[in-house]
Structure formats: C-alpha cells, structure tokens
C-alpha cells in the first residue's frame, strides 16, 4: 500500500475561512427559477409559489449568500420588468439563453424567497445593455428606506422595509463576446466606475464586486484586470473571476487534477491584485469573489472545449428549441467522478482562504446544479451535492498550512502529490478537519496525520466519496446511488484513503 504523511503545525496558518466561501448562484436560466425556486400550483408550493422542498434542501446545503439574477442573463435584463402587478409584467426575449422570460419572478420575489430561506442576496446589475442610472435606481429600490420614487414603489409593491442588500456585482463576464453589450476593458472601466459612483452615492455602505477576467484562452486575460483595477481599485471591494472545469477528453488523471488548475487561476487573480496595488501604492487589500465555479461538462451545448469560447456570440443548445419558456437546458447529470472533482476544487478554495472571501457554486437548482427538481414532481440531490454539503458543514475555522510527503504522479499540471489535502482547524470544536483527495486510481493510500501543537488528536470520523462505478449518477428513481459513506474511525492518527476518493477526516481529543 502507498504511504503518505500530512504534517501541520498549529502556528502555521493560511487564513480564516469566510462563511461566504459556501455561497451559490441562481440565474434566470432554464428551470433554475421557474419550476426550480418558484412553481405556483406545485403540490409543495407555499402561499407565494415557492417550492418548500427546494427551500428545505437549500437550507440543508447551508449556503449563506446567493448571487442573482445572472450570469449572462443579467446583461439583457431590465429589472423594471420584474416589479409590480404580475399581470402587467411584459414577456421578453432573453438573448443570452434564447428563451422567453415571463418576468413573473423579479427582485421582490427573490428577496422575499431569500429571507424565507435565510440567505443573503448578492445582486448583479446590468452593465451590458443597461445604463448606470438603472443600476443606481435598483440600489435605491432595494436599499433606500423611503420617501423617494423607487423606494416608495418598493413599499407599494409590498416591501415597506428596505432589503439592505450589501453585495453588488458590477456586471457579469463583460470580457466575453457572448455577453450582450460586451465591452473592451477600457470601456468597461469607464462604465463600471460611473455605475459604482452612483450606486455608492445612493448607499455608501454597499460592497462592490468588479468584473475581472475569467477565461484564460481570451487574449485579454489578466490585462483586462490590470487596466480595470488601475482605475477601479479604490472604488471596489472584490475582484470577480469565474472558473469552470470541463471533462473534455483530457483523461481521468487530468480531470481529477483540476484542483491544480483552479489553484493557478485563483493565484493569477491574486497576483494581478498585488501588482496593481504595488504599482499604484494603494493601501487596502482586495479580496477575490469567485462568483461562479463548478464542474460543467457542457452536456447540451454545442462546444467541444472551453477554448471554443473565443469569438463565440451565442450558445447553441441541443436540449431545447429557441424561445421556450423555462426550457430544460443546462441540466447537467453529475457523475461520481464529477463529484470527486468538485470535492477537489473545494480543497483548493480552502487552501486559498487568505485571498478568496466569496465563492459561489454555479449554480444552485436544475442548471449545472446540486439540486434537481421535477416539474410538478419530486426533488433529488445530484452527486455534487454531497461534497459541497460536507464543505459547508465542516469547512469552518482556519485553513492551516499542510506539508505533504507522498508519492508523486504526473499530469498536465506537472508532478503532483498523490494526495491533496486542505487542513482546517475549527477552534470552537477544537477539531482538525482534513479534506483530502486520493488521486491514485489503482491503490489505497495510508495517510499518516502528523499534528504539532494541537494537543492529542485522533481520527473520530471518516467520511468518503468513492465507488466502483465512477459514471454512477443519482436520479429521481435512484436518488442515493452516489452519496457520502461513513467508514469506521481508526481512533489513531492514520487513515486509509480508498483509491480515487474524496475524504473528510475529523480528528478530535
Ligand atoms: O452559469 C452559466 C453561465 O456561465 C453564466 O450565465 C455565465 O456567467 C457563465 O458563462
């Protein structure tokens, strides 16, 4: 059996994990909102038309912040269409996803749902086809207490108390040619700067997220961020970036090693922040808001690899006709292997807790999501639900530095350790919680956990995500085919990590 050692000393930390690390995202896209969050007439819908089964699972998943309403959708969206009496709301073409938006669900419905579920909304404004005035008006509508046109209208529409939304995204993926109203870095900078000014005039307490680069194959990658941050650094609080991992024929070894690709992606955003800070003598620190991340295999989009995004202007879907209402699109069916990879990406998030403050799993319901609903029917957890749930349940405290001594394997990202851990110290419970991937597809690995300065700690819980069939998927008929399993706790400082597995190991006194 292969052997590895993971060493951690209580004095050496990476960073405190922010609660917002386990946030998510829901877009007006496919069945994310309609027949996801909202389905009046469903047997389990409440008086507002919200599905109670969905609310329960979202609560269980433990997401603190949810980003809304897009995504690419936001760059075509006029928020005014989604307020007031529903019978007066217009049906519009959503260019982003070639669908029809009925506008039955808008900002008020989202904020009321968020309150019921106990999550904090993070709202993106339209900096594509929208104006800077629309952005300011939306902040006024949501956050101003009253006595002005937009705040009084909110009260008239049923919400006298302001929503006090703290986190605001200045557009979405504005670097991409697929974005409605896509801008050059210089033009985005000008527009975002003016939008930020107005939005902060309306409510100086808000926190702003600037659109950074997300796609490494675009020629503007990183140069976009340098240009934009040089002007916006002092006006914003976070730099946004997105990262999707696609299984597109690179082989299992490279797919499993995607945690390394996410790591370099995050570090690149961190480096450009540091560069702009140093060059311009800025004093404050900016944090990263990874407001979209996931495995996304483009199961129903005509695209062979992420490289094909360059120059792309429209997404062609194989799962629906154009201009349907709430079409069943982007409904990825996640496998055990995808779930193990998602777990690996979570390890990378934890190991970057010093620079990533907000991270949103994209998305939440039906669309590239951990939760799937059946229209007028039941609900089930996709395979990726489980690692994300474990991270949000146990990944609290401080990420500690981990030194690993292990056999190596080689992949597209170089020579890597066969095990990849994130070590979290939870001060409250006085527990060391280790999230660890065994990337070896053939053999189990015995992991020795060498802890210094934590007092006597032994393994008291060991949960594992693994199986014989890496293509296994959950369905409404077989909802627990892929799930976490509990192994017998060793009661020592050693654990056996099954071949190709994602593990949660908890050590306590
Ligand atoms: O999450 C799906 C899409 O991925 C979002 O709309 C967009 O921001 C990204 O390209």
Coordinates of C-alpha atoms and ligand atoms in Angstrom, one line a residue:
X1 CA 0.0 0.0 0.0
X2 CA 1.3 3.5 -0.8
X3 CA 2.0 5.7 2.2
X4 CA 1.8 9.5 2.7
X5 CA 2.3 11.9 5.5
X6 CA 0.4 15.2 6.1
X7 CA 2.1 17.5 8.6
X8 CA 0.5 20.5 10.2
X9 CA 1.6 22.8 13.0
X10 CA -0.9 24.9 14.8
X11 CA 1.3 28.0 14.5
X12 CA 1.3 28.0 10.7
X13 CA -1.9 29.2 9.1
X14 CA -3.1 30.1 5.6
X15 CA -6.2 32.2 6.6
X16 CA -9.5 32.4 8.3
X17 CA -12.3 30.8 6.2
X18 CA -15.0 33.3 5.5
X19 CA -18.6 32.0 5.8
X20 CA -19.3 33.3 2.3
X21 CA -17.0 30.6 0.9
X22 CA -20.0 28.3 0.5
X23 CA -22.3 30.7 -1.4
X24 CA -24.2 29.9 -4.6
X25 CA -25.8 31.4 -7.6
X26 CA -29.2 31.2 -9.3
X27 CA -29.9 32.8 -12.7
X28 CA -32.9 33.3 -14.8
X29 CA -31.8 30.4 -17.0
X30 CA -33.7 27.3 -17.9
X31 CA -35.6 25.9 -14.9
X32 CA -33.5 27.5 -12.2
X33 CA -36.2 29.9 -11.2
X34 CA -39.3 28.7 -12.9
X35 CA -40.1 25.2 -11.7
X36 CA -37.0 25.4 -9.5
X37 CA -37.4 28.0 -6.8
X38 CA -40.8 29.1 -8.0
X39 CA -43.7 26.9 -9.1
X40 CA -47.1 28.1 -8.1
X41 CA -49.6 25.2 -8.4
X42 CA -47.0 22.6 -7.3
X43 CA -48.4 20.5 -4.5
X44 CA -45.5 21.5 -2.3
X45 CA -45.6 25.3 -3.1
X46 CA -46.2 27.8 -0.3
X47 CA -48.6 30.8 -0.5
X48 CA -46.0 32.7 -2.6
X49 CA -45.5 29.9 -5.0
X50 CA -42.1 28.9 -3.6
X51 CA -41.4 25.2 -3.6
X52 CA -41.0 24.1 0.1
X53 CA -39.0 21.0 -0.9
X54 CA -36.4 23.3 -2.6
X55 CA -36.3 25.7 0.4
X56 CA -35.6 22.7 2.7
X57 CA -32.6 21.4 0.6
X58 CA -31.2 24.9 0.2
X59 CA -31.3 25.3 4.0
X60 CA -29.6 22.0 4.4
X61 CA -26.9 22.8 1.9
X62 CA -26.0 25.8 4.2
X63 CA -25.4 28.5 1.5
X64 CA -25.0 31.9 3.2
X65 CA -25.2 34.2 0.1
X66 CA -26.9 33.6 -3.3
X67 CA -26.0 35.6 -6.4
X68 CA -28.9 36.7 -8.7
X69 CA -30.2 37.2 -11.4
X70 CA -27.3 36.3 -13.7
X71 CA -25.0 35.4 -15.3
X72 CA -25.2 36.2 -18.9
X73 CA -29.0 36.8 -18.4
X74 CA -28.3 40.0 -16.4
X75 CA -26.7 41.7 -19.4
X76 CA -30.0 41.6 -21.3
X77 CA -32.3 42.2 -18.3
X78 CA -34.3 45.2 -17.4
X79 CA -35.1 44.9 -13.7
X80 CA -38.1 47.2 -14.0
X81 CA -39.9 44.4 -16.0
X82 CA -39.9 42.2 -12.9
X83 CA -41.7 44.5 -10.4
X84 CA -45.4 45.5 -9.8
X85 CA -48.6 43.5 -10.5
X86 CA -47.7 40.3 -12.3
X87 CA -50.4 40.7 -14.9
X88 CA -48.7 43.9 -16.2
X89 CA -45.3 42.4 -16.5
X90 CA -44.0 42.0 -20.1
X91 CA -42.8 38.8 -21.7
X92 CA -39.3 39.5 -23.2
X93 CA -36.8 37.7 -25.3
X94 CA -33.8 36.7 -23.3
X95 CA -31.0 36.9 -25.8
X96 CA -28.4 35.2 -23.5
X97 CA -30.2 31.8 -23.5
X98 CA -32.6 32.2 -26.4
X99 CA -35.6 31.8 -24.1
X100 CA -38.7 33.7 -23.2
X101 CA -38.6 35.5 -19.8
X102 CA -42.1 35.9 -18.4
X103 CA -41.0 38.2 -15.6
X104 CA -43.4 36.6 -13.2
X105 CA -40.4 36.4 -10.8
X106 CA -38.3 39.5 -10.1
X107 CA -36.3 41.3 -7.5
X108 CA -39.1 41.4 -4.9
X109 CA -39.8 37.7 -5.3
X110 CA -36.2 36.8 -5.0
X111 CA -35.6 39.0 -1.9
X112 CA -38.7 37.5 -0.2
X113 CA -37.6 34.0 -1.0
X114 CA -34.0 34.7 0.3
X115 CA -35.5 36.0 3.6
X116 CA -37.6 32.8 4.0
X117 CA -34.6 30.6 3.3
X118 CA -32.3 32.7 5.5
X119 CA -29.7 33.6 2.8
X120 CA -28.2 36.9 1.9
X121 CA -28.8 38.1 -1.7
X122 CA -25.9 39.3 -3.9
X123 CA -27.3 41.2 -6.8
X124 CA -25.6 41.8 -10.2
X125 CA -26.5 44.9 -12.2
X126 CA -26.7 45.0 -15.9
X127 CA -23.7 46.8 -17.3
X128 CA -24.1 45.3 -20.8
X129 CA -27.4 46.7 -22.2
X130 CA -28.3 48.5 -19.0
X131 CA -27.5 52.0 -18.0
X132 CA -25.6 53.3 -15.0
X133 CA -28.8 55.1 -14.0
X134 CA -30.7 51.8 -14.0
X135 CA -28.0 50.4 -11.6
X136 CA -28.4 53.4 -9.2
X137 CA -32.2 53.1 -9.4
X138 CA -32.0 49.4 -8.4
X139 CA -29.9 50.2 -5.4
X140 CA -32.5 52.9 -4.4
X141 CA -35.4 50.5 -5.0
X142 CA -33.7 47.8 -2.8
X143 CA -31.9 49.8 -0.1
X144 CA -33.3 53.3 0.4
X145 CA -35.7 53.4 3.4
X146 CA -38.4 55.6 1.8
X147 CA -39.6 59.0 0.6
X148 CA -38.2 58.7 -3.0
X149 CA -39.8 57.4 -6.1
X150 CA -38.1 54.0 -6.3
X151 CA -38.2 53.3 -2.5
X152 CA -41.8 54.2 -2.3
X153 CA -42.6 52.0 -5.2
X154 CA -40.9 49.1 -3.4
X155 CA -43.2 49.8 -0.4
X156 CA -46.2 49.9 -2.7
X157 CA -45.1 46.6 -4.2
X158 CA -45.4 45.0 -0.7
X159 CA -42.0 45.6 1.0
X160 CA -42.0 48.7 3.1
X161 CA -38.7 47.7 4.8
X162 CA -35.6 48.1 2.6
X163 CA -33.8 44.9 1.6
X164 CA -30.4 46.4 2.6
X165 CA -28.5 44.3 0.0
X166 CA -24.8 44.6 0.8
X167 CA -23.1 42.8 -2.1
X168 CA -23.4 44.1 -5.7
X169 CA -21.7 42.8 -8.8
X170 CA -20.8 45.4 -11.5
X171 CA -22.0 43.3 -14.5
X172 CA -21.1 39.8 -15.5
X173 CA -18.3 38.4 -17.6
X174 CA -18.1 41.7 -19.6
X175 CA -14.8 40.5 -21.2
X176 CA -16.7 37.8 -23.3
X177 CA -18.0 38.3 -26.8
X178 CA -21.1 36.2 -25.8
X179 CA -22.1 38.9 -23.3
X180 CA -24.9 41.2 -24.5
X181 CA -23.3 44.7 -24.6
X182 CA -19.8 43.2 -24.3
X183 CA -17.2 45.9 -23.7
X184 CA -13.5 46.4 -24.1
X185 CA -11.5 46.7 -20.8
X186 CA -11.3 50.5 -21.3
X187 CA -15.0 50.9 -21.9
X188 CA -16.0 48.6 -19.1
X189 CA -13.7 50.6 -16.7
X190 CA -15.4 53.8 -17.6
X191 CA -18.9 52.4 -17.3
X192 CA -18.2 50.5 -14.1
X193 CA -16.5 53.5 -12.5
X194 CA -19.6 55.7 -13.1
X195 CA -22.0 53.0 -12.0
X196 CA -20.0 52.4 -8.8
X197 CA -20.1 56.2 -8.1
X198 CA -23.8 56.4 -8.5
X199 CA -24.5 53.2 -6.6
X200 CA -22.4 54.3 -3.7
X201 CA -24.0 57.8 -3.7
X202 CA -27.3 56.1 -3.2
X203 CA -26.0 53.7 -0.5
X204 CA -22.4 54.2 0.7
X205 CA -22.5 51.1 2.8
X206 CA -22.6 48.6 -0.2
X207 CA -19.7 46.4 -1.2
X208 CA -18.9 46.2 -4.9
X209 CA -17.5 43.4 -7.0
X210 CA -15.7 44.3 -10.2
X211 CA -15.7 42.1 -13.2
X212 CA -12.3 40.5 -13.7
X213 CA -11.0 38.1 -16.3
X214 CA -12.4 34.6 -16.2
X215 CA -11.3 32.8 -19.4
X216 CA -7.6 32.1 -19.7
X217 CA -7.9 31.5 -23.5
X218 CA -9.0 35.1 -24.2
X219 CA -6.3 37.4 -25.3
X220 CA -7.4 40.0 -22.7
X221 CA -6.8 37.6 -19.8
X222 CA -5.2 39.5 -16.9
X223 CA -4.5 42.6 -19.0
X224 CA -8.3 43.3 -18.6
X225 CA -7.9 43.2 -14.8
X226 CA -4.8 45.3 -14.8
X227 CA -6.4 48.0 -16.9
X228 CA -9.7 47.9 -15.0
X229 CA -8.2 47.7 -11.5
X230 CA -5.8 50.6 -12.1
X231 CA -8.9 52.9 -12.2
X232 CA -11.3 50.9 -10.0
X233 CA -9.1 49.6 -7.2
X234 CA -10.1 52.1 -4.6
X235 CA -13.8 52.1 -5.6
X236 CA -14.5 48.4 -5.3
X237 CA -14.1 45.7 -2.6
X238 CA -13.7 42.4 -4.6
X239 CA -12.3 41.2 -7.9
X240 CA -14.7 38.7 -9.6
X241 CA -13.5 35.7 -11.5
X242 CA -15.2 32.6 -12.8
X243 CA -13.8 29.1 -13.3
X244 CA -15.5 26.0 -14.8
X245 CA -13.8 22.6 -15.1
X246 CA -14.8 20.6 -18.1
X247 CA -14.2 16.9 -18.7
X248 CA -13.5 17.2 -22.4
X249 CA -11.3 14.2 -23.2
X250 CA -8.2 15.1 -21.2
X251 CA -8.4 11.8 -19.3
X252 CA -9.4 11.0 -15.8
X253 CA -5.9 11.8 -14.3
X254 CA -6.0 15.4 -15.7
X255 CA -9.7 15.8 -14.9
X256 CA -9.1 14.8 -11.2
X257 CA -6.1 17.2 -11.1
X258 CA -8.3 20.1 -11.9
X259 CA -7.9 21.4 -8.4
X260 CA -4.4 22.5 -9.5
X261 CA -5.8 24.4 -12.5
X262 CA -8.3 26.3 -10.2
X263 CA -5.4 27.0 -7.8
X264 CA -3.3 28.7 -10.5
X265 CA -6.4 30.5 -11.8
X266 CA -7.1 32.0 -8.3
X267 CA -3.5 32.8 -7.7
X268 CA -3.3 34.7 -11.1
X269 CA -6.2 36.9 -9.9
X270 CA -4.4 37.4 -6.6
X271 CA -1.2 38.3 -8.4
X272 CA -2.9 41.0 -10.6
X273 CA -4.4 42.5 -7.4
X274 CA -1.0 42.6 -5.8
X275 CA 0.6 44.1 -8.9
X276 CA -1.9 46.9 -9.2
X277 CA -1.8 47.6 -5.5
X278 CA 2.0 47.8 -5.5
X279 CA 2.3 49.8 -8.8
X280 CA -0.2 52.4 -7.7
X281 CA 0.6 52.5 -4.0
X282 CA -2.9 51.5 -2.9
X283 CA -3.2 50.6 0.7
X284 CA -6.3 48.4 1.1
X285 CA -6.4 44.8 0.2
X286 CA -8.9 43.5 -2.4
X287 CA -10.3 40.0 -2.0
X288 CA -11.4 37.6 -4.7
X289 CA -15.0 36.8 -5.3
X290 CA -15.1 33.6 -7.3
X291 CA -18.7 34.1 -8.1
X292 CA -19.1 31.1 -10.4
X293 CA -17.2 27.8 -10.1
X294 CA -18.2 24.2 -10.7
X295 CA -17.7 21.2 -13.0
X296 CA -19.6 21.9 -16.2
X297 CA -19.4 19.3 -18.9
X298 CA -21.5 21.3 -21.5
X299 CA -23.6 18.2 -21.9
X300 CA -26.2 20.1 -24.1
X301 CA -24.2 23.0 -25.6
X302 CA -22.5 22.7 -28.9
X303 CA -19.0 23.4 -27.7
X304 CA -16.1 20.9 -27.7
X305 CA -13.8 22.7 -25.3
X306 CA -13.7 25.9 -23.3
X307 CA -11.1 27.2 -25.9
X308 CA -14.0 27.5 -28.4
X309 CA -15.4 30.3 -26.3
X310 CA -13.1 32.8 -28.1
X311 CA -15.2 34.8 -30.5
X312 CA -18.4 33.0 -29.6
X313 CA -21.5 35.1 -29.7
X314 CA -24.3 32.6 -28.9
X315 CA -24.7 29.3 -27.1
X316 CA -26.4 26.7 -29.2
X317 CA -28.3 24.2 -27.1
X318 CA -29.3 20.6 -28.2
X319 CA -31.9 20.2 -25.4
X320 CA -34.5 22.7 -26.4
X321 CA -35.9 24.8 -29.2
X322 CA -35.3 28.5 -29.2
X323 CA -37.7 30.9 -27.4
X324 CA -39.3 28.4 -25.0
X325 CA -40.4 29.5 -21.5
X326 CA -38.2 27.9 -18.8
X327 CA -36.7 25.3 -21.1
X328 CA -34.9 22.2 -19.7
X329 CA -31.4 23.4 -20.6
X330 CA -28.0 23.0 -18.9
X331 CA -29.5 20.3 -16.7
X332 CA -26.1 18.5 -16.1
X333 CA -26.4 15.0 -14.8
X334 CA -23.4 14.7 -12.5
X335 CA -21.4 11.5 -12.0
X336 CA -19.5 10.2 -9.0
X337 CA -16.3 11.3 -10.8
X338 CA -17.6 14.8 -11.3
X339 CA -18.5 14.9 -7.6
X340 CA -14.9 13.8 -6.6
X341 CA -13.6 16.6 -8.8
X342 CA -15.9 19.1 -7.2
X343 CA -14.6 18.0 -3.8
X344 CA -11.0 18.6 -5.1
X345 CA -12.0 22.1 -6.2
X346 CA -13.3 22.7 -2.7
X347 CA -9.9 21.7 -1.3
X348 CA -8.4 24.4 -3.5
X349 CA -10.9 27.0 -2.3
X350 CA -9.9 26.2 1.3
X351 CA -6.2 26.4 0.6
X352 CA -6.8 29.9 -0.8
X353 CA -8.8 31.2 2.1
X354 CA -6.3 34.1 2.5
X355 CA -7.4 35.6 -0.8
X356 CA -10.8 34.2 -1.6
X357 CA -13.6 35.6 0.6
X358 CA -16.7 34.8 -1.5
X359 CA -17.1 31.7 -3.7
X360 CA -20.4 30.8 -5.4
X361 CA -21.1 27.3 -6.6
X362 CA -22.7 27.8 -10.0
X363 CA -25.5 27.1 -9.9
X364 CA -28.0 26.0 -7.3
X365 CA -31.1 24.5 -8.8
X366 CA -31.6 22.5 -12.0
X367 CA -29.0 24.4 -14.0
X368 CA -25.4 22.9 -13.6
X369 CA -26.6 22.4 -10.0
X370 CA -26.5 20.2 -6.9
X371 CA -30.3 20.2 -6.7
X372 CA -32.7 18.8 -9.4
X373 CA -36.5 19.2 -9.3
X374 CA -39.1 17.5 -11.5
X375 CA -41.7 19.9 -12.8
X376 CA -44.8 19.2 -10.8
X377 CA -42.9 16.4 -9.2
X378 CA -40.2 15.5 -6.7
X379 CA -36.7 16.6 -6.0
X380 CA -33.3 14.9 -5.6
X381 CA -29.6 15.6 -4.9
X382 CA -27.1 15.4 -7.7
X383 CA -23.8 13.7 -6.9
X384 CA -22.0 17.1 -6.5
X385 CA -24.5 18.0 -3.7
X386 CA -22.6 15.8 -1.3
X387 CA -19.0 17.1 -1.3
X388 CA -20.3 20.7 -1.3
X389 CA -22.6 19.9 1.6
X390 CA -19.6 18.4 3.5
X391 CA -17.5 21.5 2.8
X392 CA -20.3 23.9 4.0
X393 CA -20.9 21.7 7.1
X394 CA -17.3 21.1 8.2
X395 CA -15.2 23.7 6.4
X396 CA -15.3 26.4 9.1
X397 CA -12.4 27.8 11.0
X398 CA -8.9 28.5 9.8
X399 CA -7.1 26.8 6.9
X400 CA -3.7 25.6 8.1
X401 CA -0.5 25.1 6.1
X402 CA -0.1 21.5 5.3
X403 CA 3.2 19.8 4.3
X404 CA 2.7 16.6 2.4
X405 CA 5.2 13.9 1.8
X406 CA 3.8 11.4 -0.7
X407 CA 4.4 9.5 -3.8
X408 CA 4.0 11.7 -6.9
X409 CA 2.1 11.3 -10.1
X410 CA 2.4 13.2 -13.3
X411 CA -0.3 15.1 -15.2
X412 CA -0.7 18.1 -17.4
X413 CA -0.1 20.3 -14.4
X414 CA 3.3 18.7 -13.6
X415 CA 4.4 16.3 -10.8
X416 CA 1.8 16.3 -8.0
X417 CA 1.4 14.6 -4.7
X418 CA -0.9 11.6 -4.9
X419 CA -2.9 13.0 -2.1
X420 CA -4.1 16.6 -1.9
X421 CA -5.3 17.9 1.4
X422 CA -6.8 21.0 3.0
X423 CA -6.4 21.1 6.7
X424 CA -8.9 23.1 8.7
X425 CA -8.7 23.9 12.4
X426 CA -12.1 24.5 13.9
X427 CA -11.3 26.4 17.1
X428 CA -14.8 26.1 18.6
X429 CA -14.9 22.4 18.5
X430 CA -11.1 22.0 18.9
X431 CA -11.1 19.7 15.9
X432 CA -8.8 19.3 13.0
X433 CA -10.8 18.6 9.8
X434 CA -9.0 17.3 6.8
X435 CA -10.5 17.3 3.3
X436 CA -8.3 15.0 1.2
X437 CA -8.3 13.6 -2.3
X438 CA -6.6 10.3 -3.1
X439 CA -5.8 10.8 -6.8
X440 CA -4.4 7.2 -7.2
X441 CA -6.8 5.3 -9.5
X442 CA -5.4 1.9 -8.6
X443 CA -4.4 1.8 -4.9
X444 CA -5.5 2.9 -1.5
X445 CA -3.1 5.2 0.4
X446 CA -2.3 5.1 4.1
X447 CA -2.2 8.7 5.3
X448 CA -0.4 9.5 8.5
X449 CA -1.5 12.7 10.0
X450 CA 1.3 14.4 11.9
X451 CA -0.1 17.3 14.0
X452 CA 2.1 19.6 16.1
X453 CA 0.8 21.9 18.8
X454 CA -2.9 20.8 18.7
X455 CA -2.7 18.5 21.7
X456 CA -3.6 14.8 21.5
X457 CA -5.9 14.3 18.5
X458 CA -7.2 11.1 17.0
X459 CA -9.4 10.3 14.0
X460 CA -13.0 10.2 15.2
X461 CA -14.9 10.4 11.9
X462 CA -14.0 9.4 8.4
X463 CA -16.5 10.1 5.5
X464 CA -15.7 9.1 2.0
X465 CA -17.0 9.7 -1.5
X466 CA -15.9 6.8 -3.7
X467 CA -17.3 3.7 -5.5
X468 CA -16.6 1.1 -8.2
X469 CA -18.6 2.9 -10.9
X470 CA -17.3 6.4 -11.5
X471 CA -20.1 7.0 -14.0
X472 CA -22.8 6.4 -11.4
X473 CA -25.4 9.1 -11.2
X474 CA -28.3 9.9 -9.0
X475 CA -31.8 10.0 -10.5
X476 CA -35.3 10.6 -9.1
X477 CA -35.8 6.8 -9.1
X478 CA -32.4 6.1 -7.5
X479 CA -31.6 9.3 -5.5
X480 CA -28.9 7.8 -3.2
X481 CA -26.7 6.0 -5.6
X482 CA -23.9 8.5 -5.1
X483 CA -23.7 9.7 -1.5
X484 CA -21.1 10.0 1.3
X485 CA -20.3 6.9 3.2
X486 CA -19.0 6.7 6.8
X487 CA -16.0 4.4 7.4
X488 CA -15.0 3.1 10.8
X489 CA -12.9 5.8 12.5
X490 CA -9.4 4.5 13.2
X491 CA -9.0 6.1 16.6
X492 CA -5.3 6.7 15.7
X493 CA -3.6 9.3 13.6
X494 CA -3.8 7.2 10.4
X495 CA -6.5 6.7 7.8
X496 CA -6.7 4.5 4.7
X497 CA -7.9 6.6 1.8
X498 CA -9.6 4.3 -0.8
X499 CA -8.4 4.5 -4.4
X500 CA -9.7 7.6 -6.3
X501 CA -11.7 9.0 -3.4
X502 CA -12.6 12.3 -1.7
X503 CA -12.5 12.1 2.1
X504 CA -13.4 14.1 5.2
X505 CA -11.4 13.1 8.2
X506 CA -12.1 14.6 11.6
X507 CA -9.7 14.5 14.4
X508 CA -10.5 15.4 18.0
X509 CA -9.5 14.8 21.5
Ligands
LIG1 O1 -23.5 29.7 -15.1 C1 -23.8 29.7 -16.5 C2 -23.1 30.8 -17.2 O2 -21.7 30.7 -17.2 C3 -23.4 32.2 -16.7 O3 -24.5 32.7 -17.2 C4 -22.2 32.9 -17.2 O4 -21.8 34.0 -16.3 C5 -21.1 31.9 -17.4 O5 -20.5 32.0 -18.6

